[in-house]
Coordinates of C-alpha atoms and ligand atoms in Angstrom, one line a residue:
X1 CA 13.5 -9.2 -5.4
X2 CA 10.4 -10.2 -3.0
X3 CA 8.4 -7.7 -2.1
X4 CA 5.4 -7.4 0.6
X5 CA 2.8 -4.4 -0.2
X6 CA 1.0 -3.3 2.1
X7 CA -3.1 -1.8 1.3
X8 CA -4.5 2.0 2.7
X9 CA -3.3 2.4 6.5
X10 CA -4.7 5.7 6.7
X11 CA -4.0 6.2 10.3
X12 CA -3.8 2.7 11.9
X13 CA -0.5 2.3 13.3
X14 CA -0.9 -0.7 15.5
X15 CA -2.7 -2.6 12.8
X16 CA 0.3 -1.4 10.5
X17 CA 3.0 -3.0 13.0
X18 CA 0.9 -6.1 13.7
X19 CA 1.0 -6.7 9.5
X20 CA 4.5 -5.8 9.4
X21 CA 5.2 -8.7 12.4
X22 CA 3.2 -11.0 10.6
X23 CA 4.8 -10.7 7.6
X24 CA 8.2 -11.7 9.5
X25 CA 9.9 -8.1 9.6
X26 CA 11.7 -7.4 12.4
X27 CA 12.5 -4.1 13.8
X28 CA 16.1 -2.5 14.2
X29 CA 16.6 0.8 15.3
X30 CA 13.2 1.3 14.2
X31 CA 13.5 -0.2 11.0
X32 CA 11.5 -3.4 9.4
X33 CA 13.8 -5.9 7.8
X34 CA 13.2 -9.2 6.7
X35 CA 15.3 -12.3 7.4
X36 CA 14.8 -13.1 3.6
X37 CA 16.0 -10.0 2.6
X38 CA 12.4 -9.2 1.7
X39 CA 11.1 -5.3 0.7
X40 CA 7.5 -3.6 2.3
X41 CA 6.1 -1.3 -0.8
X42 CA 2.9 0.2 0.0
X43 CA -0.1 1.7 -2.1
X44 CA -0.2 5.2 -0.3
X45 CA -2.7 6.7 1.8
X46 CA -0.8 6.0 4.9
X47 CA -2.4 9.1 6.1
X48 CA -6.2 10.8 7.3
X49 CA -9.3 9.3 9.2
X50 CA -7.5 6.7 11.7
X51 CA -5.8 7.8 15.0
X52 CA -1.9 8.0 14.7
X53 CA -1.0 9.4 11.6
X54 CA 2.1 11.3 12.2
X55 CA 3.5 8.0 14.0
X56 CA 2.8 6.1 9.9
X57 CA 4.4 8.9 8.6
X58 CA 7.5 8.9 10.7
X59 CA 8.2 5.2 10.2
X60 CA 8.0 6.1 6.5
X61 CA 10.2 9.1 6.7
X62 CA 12.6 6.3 8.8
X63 CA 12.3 4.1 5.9
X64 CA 12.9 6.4 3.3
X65 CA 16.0 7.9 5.3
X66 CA 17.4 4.4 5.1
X67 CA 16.5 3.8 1.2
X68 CA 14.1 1.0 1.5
X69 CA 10.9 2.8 1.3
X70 CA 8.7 2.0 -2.0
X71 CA 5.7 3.8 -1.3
X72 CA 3.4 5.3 -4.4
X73 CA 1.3 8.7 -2.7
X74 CA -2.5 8.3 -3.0
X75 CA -4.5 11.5 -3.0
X76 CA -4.7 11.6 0.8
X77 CA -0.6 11.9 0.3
X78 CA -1.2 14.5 -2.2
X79 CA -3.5 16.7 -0.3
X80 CA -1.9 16.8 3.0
X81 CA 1.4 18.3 0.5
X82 CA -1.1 20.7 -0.7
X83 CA -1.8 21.7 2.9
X84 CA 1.9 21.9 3.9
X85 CA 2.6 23.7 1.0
X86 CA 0.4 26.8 1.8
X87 CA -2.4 26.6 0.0
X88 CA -5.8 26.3 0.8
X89 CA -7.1 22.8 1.3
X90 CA -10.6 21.7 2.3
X91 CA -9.9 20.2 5.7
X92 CA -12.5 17.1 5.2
X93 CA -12.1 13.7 4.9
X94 CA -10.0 13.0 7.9
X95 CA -7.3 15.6 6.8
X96 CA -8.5 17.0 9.5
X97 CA -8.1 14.7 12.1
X98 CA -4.3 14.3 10.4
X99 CA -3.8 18.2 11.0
X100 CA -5.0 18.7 14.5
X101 CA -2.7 15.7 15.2
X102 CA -0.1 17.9 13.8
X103 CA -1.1 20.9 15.9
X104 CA -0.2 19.8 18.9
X105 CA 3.1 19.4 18.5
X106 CA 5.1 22.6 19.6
X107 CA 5.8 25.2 16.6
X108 CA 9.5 24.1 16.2
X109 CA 8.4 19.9 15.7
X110 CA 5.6 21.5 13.5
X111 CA 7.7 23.3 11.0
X112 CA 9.9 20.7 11.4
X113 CA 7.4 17.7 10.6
X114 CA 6.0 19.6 7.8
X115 CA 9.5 20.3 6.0
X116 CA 10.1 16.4 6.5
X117 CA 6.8 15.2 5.0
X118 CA 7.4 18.0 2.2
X119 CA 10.5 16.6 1.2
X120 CA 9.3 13.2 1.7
X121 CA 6.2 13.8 -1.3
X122 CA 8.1 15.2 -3.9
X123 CA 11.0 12.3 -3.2
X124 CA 8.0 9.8 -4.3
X125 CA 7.7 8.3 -7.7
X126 CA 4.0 8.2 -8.7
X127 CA 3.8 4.8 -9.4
X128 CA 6.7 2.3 -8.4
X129 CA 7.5 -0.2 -11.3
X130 CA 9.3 -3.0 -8.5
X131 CA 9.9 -5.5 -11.0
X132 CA 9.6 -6.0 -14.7
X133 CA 6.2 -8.1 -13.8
X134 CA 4.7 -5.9 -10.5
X135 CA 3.6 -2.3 -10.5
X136 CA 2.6 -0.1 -7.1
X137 CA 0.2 2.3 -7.6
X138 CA -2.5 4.0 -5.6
X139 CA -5.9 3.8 -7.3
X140 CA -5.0 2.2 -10.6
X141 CA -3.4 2.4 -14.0
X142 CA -4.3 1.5 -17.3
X143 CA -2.1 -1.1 -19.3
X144 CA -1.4 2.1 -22.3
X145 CA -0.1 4.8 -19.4
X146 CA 2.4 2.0 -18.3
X147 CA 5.9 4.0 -18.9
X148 CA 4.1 7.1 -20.4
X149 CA 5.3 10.6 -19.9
X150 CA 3.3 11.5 -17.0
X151 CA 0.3 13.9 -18.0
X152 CA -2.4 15.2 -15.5
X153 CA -4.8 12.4 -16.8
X154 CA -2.1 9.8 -15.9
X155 CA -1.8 11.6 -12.4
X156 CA -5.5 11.5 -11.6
X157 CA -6.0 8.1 -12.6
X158 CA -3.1 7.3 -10.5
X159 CA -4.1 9.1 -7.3
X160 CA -7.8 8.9 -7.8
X161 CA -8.7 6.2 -9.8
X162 CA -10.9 6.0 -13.3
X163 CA -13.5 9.1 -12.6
X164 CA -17.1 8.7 -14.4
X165 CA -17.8 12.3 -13.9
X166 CA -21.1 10.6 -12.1
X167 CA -22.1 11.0 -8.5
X168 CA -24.6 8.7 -6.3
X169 CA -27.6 10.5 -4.5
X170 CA -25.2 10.2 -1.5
X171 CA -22.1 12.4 -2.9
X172 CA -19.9 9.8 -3.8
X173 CA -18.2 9.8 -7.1
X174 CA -18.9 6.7 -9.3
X175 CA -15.8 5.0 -9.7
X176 CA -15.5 2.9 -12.9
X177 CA -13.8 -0.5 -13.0
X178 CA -10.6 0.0 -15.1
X179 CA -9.5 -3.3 -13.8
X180 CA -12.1 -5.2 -15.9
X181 CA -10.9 -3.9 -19.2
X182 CA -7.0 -4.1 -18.3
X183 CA -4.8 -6.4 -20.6
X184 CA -1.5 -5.7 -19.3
X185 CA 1.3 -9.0 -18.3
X186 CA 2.5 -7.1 -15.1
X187 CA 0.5 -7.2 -11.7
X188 CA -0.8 -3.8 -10.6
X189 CA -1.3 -3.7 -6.9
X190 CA -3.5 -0.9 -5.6
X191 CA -5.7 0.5 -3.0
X192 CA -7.9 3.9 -2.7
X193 CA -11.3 2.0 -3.0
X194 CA -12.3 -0.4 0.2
X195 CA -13.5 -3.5 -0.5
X196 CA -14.1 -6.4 1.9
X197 CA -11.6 -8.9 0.9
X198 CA -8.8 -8.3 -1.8
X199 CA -10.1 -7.9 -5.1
X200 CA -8.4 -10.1 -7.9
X201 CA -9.2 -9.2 -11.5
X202 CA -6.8 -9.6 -14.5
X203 CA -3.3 -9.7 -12.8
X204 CA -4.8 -6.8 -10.7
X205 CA -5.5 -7.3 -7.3
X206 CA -7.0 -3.9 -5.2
X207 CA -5.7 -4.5 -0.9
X208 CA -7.7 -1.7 0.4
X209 CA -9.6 -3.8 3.1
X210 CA -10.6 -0.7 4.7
X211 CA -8.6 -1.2 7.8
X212 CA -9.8 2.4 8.8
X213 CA -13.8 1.2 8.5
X214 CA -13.3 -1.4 10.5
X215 CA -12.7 -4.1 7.9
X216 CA -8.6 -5.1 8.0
X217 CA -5.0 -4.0 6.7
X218 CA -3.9 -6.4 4.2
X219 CA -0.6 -7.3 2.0
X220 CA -0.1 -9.1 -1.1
X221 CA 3.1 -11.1 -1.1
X222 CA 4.8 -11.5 -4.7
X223 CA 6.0 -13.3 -6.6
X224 CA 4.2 -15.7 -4.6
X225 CA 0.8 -13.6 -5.1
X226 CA 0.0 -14.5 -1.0
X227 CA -2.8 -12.6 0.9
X228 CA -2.1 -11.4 4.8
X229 CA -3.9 -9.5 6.5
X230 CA -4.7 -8.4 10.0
X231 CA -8.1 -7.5 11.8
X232 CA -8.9 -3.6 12.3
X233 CA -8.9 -2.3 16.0
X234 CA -11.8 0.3 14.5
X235 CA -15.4 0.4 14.4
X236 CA -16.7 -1.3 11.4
X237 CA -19.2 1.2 8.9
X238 CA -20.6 -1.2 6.4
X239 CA -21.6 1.7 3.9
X240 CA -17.7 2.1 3.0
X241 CA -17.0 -0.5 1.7
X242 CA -17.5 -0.9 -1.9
X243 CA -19.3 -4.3 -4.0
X244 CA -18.1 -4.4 -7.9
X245 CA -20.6 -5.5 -10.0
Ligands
MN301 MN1 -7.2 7.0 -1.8

């Protein structure tokens, strides 16, 4: 099968259906499909910061309704189930621009919305294995937790990445650079960690263009290994973006 997967959309719905016309999907009753009989995956974080959320989120519900939805959550995904569920969530980060979205909607769409997306995270695999050579997953994996039981480590590298423990004078966590050391045969495409154009590093390749900073909302097309990407309709913030060493 030929997949297209798509980076972090956190929010930006018209950039999301731009990429998805560029790609060549066409909508039917409010479905993408692909003359070639191609599949969207997508590395999570569909959610928090940009300014249409709940319209992402319902074309993924649509999607998944119809069985053709690979998406692997990201810890935006995993948060705003924490919210939903009840308990109590930091609203920070643009959750919060995701739940006053959801506020505004009348009490029955509210309960309603919130039962969907519920049912919608705990339907989600944490890491989609698409192909014996391509994995989806949201912030990374190493080549030993490929087809592991899943433990809580193997859940927060998934959703979060490889965690130093470390923090910058700024706040922000040092992230290390699992890709560097990874050995594995089978592409891992993943997001969480902006970067100004795709990052390729041993059969790795990172899409978050930080379409939400104002950089773009890319795909990576496999198995021919094909950037696309479309320009961001927000204001660009240099300091998001992040420069491996
Ligand atoms: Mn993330």
């Amino acid at each position: 099968m030929k997949y297209d997967v798509i980076g972090d959309i956190h929010g930006c719905f018209e950039e999301l259906i731009d990429l998805i016309a560029q790609l060549g999907y066409r909508f039917h009753n409010g479905i993408p499909l692909h003359p070639d009989g191609r599949h969207l995956a997508f590395v999570g974080d569909a959610m928090d910061r940009g300014p249409d959320s709940l319209a992402v989120l319902r074309l993924l519900f649509k999607m998944q309704d119809e069985n053709i939805l690979y998406y692997s959550p990201g810890n935006h995904c995993n948060k705003l189930y924490r919210f939903f569920k009840g308990n109590r969530v930091e609203l920070l980060h643009g959750l919060e621009i995701t739940v006053g979205q959801w506020r505004q909607l009348d009490n029955a769409d509210q309960k309603k919305f919130r039962d969907r997306y519920i049912r919608f995270y705990e339907e989600l695999p944490l890491y989609h294995q698409l192909s014996h050579d391509l994995i989806v997953v949201h912030a990374g994996l190493r080549h030993d937790m490929i087809g592991k039981t899943l433990n809580r480590h193997i859940i927060t590298f998934a959703l979060y990445g490889e965690i130093t423990g470390n923090y910058h004078p700024d706040g922000r966590p040092v992230r290390g650079n699992w890709a560097r050391s990874y050995k594995g045969k089978q592409w891992i495409v993943y997001g969480h960690t902006p970067v100004k154009k795709a990052y390729f590093k041993n059969n790795t390749v990172n899409i978050d263009t930080g379409c939400v900073f104002g950089g773009a909302l890319s795909a990576v097309r496999f198995p021919e290994v094909q950037l696309f990407s479309v320009e961001s309709k927000q204001p660009y913030q240099e300091d998001r973006f992040h420069q491996y060493d």
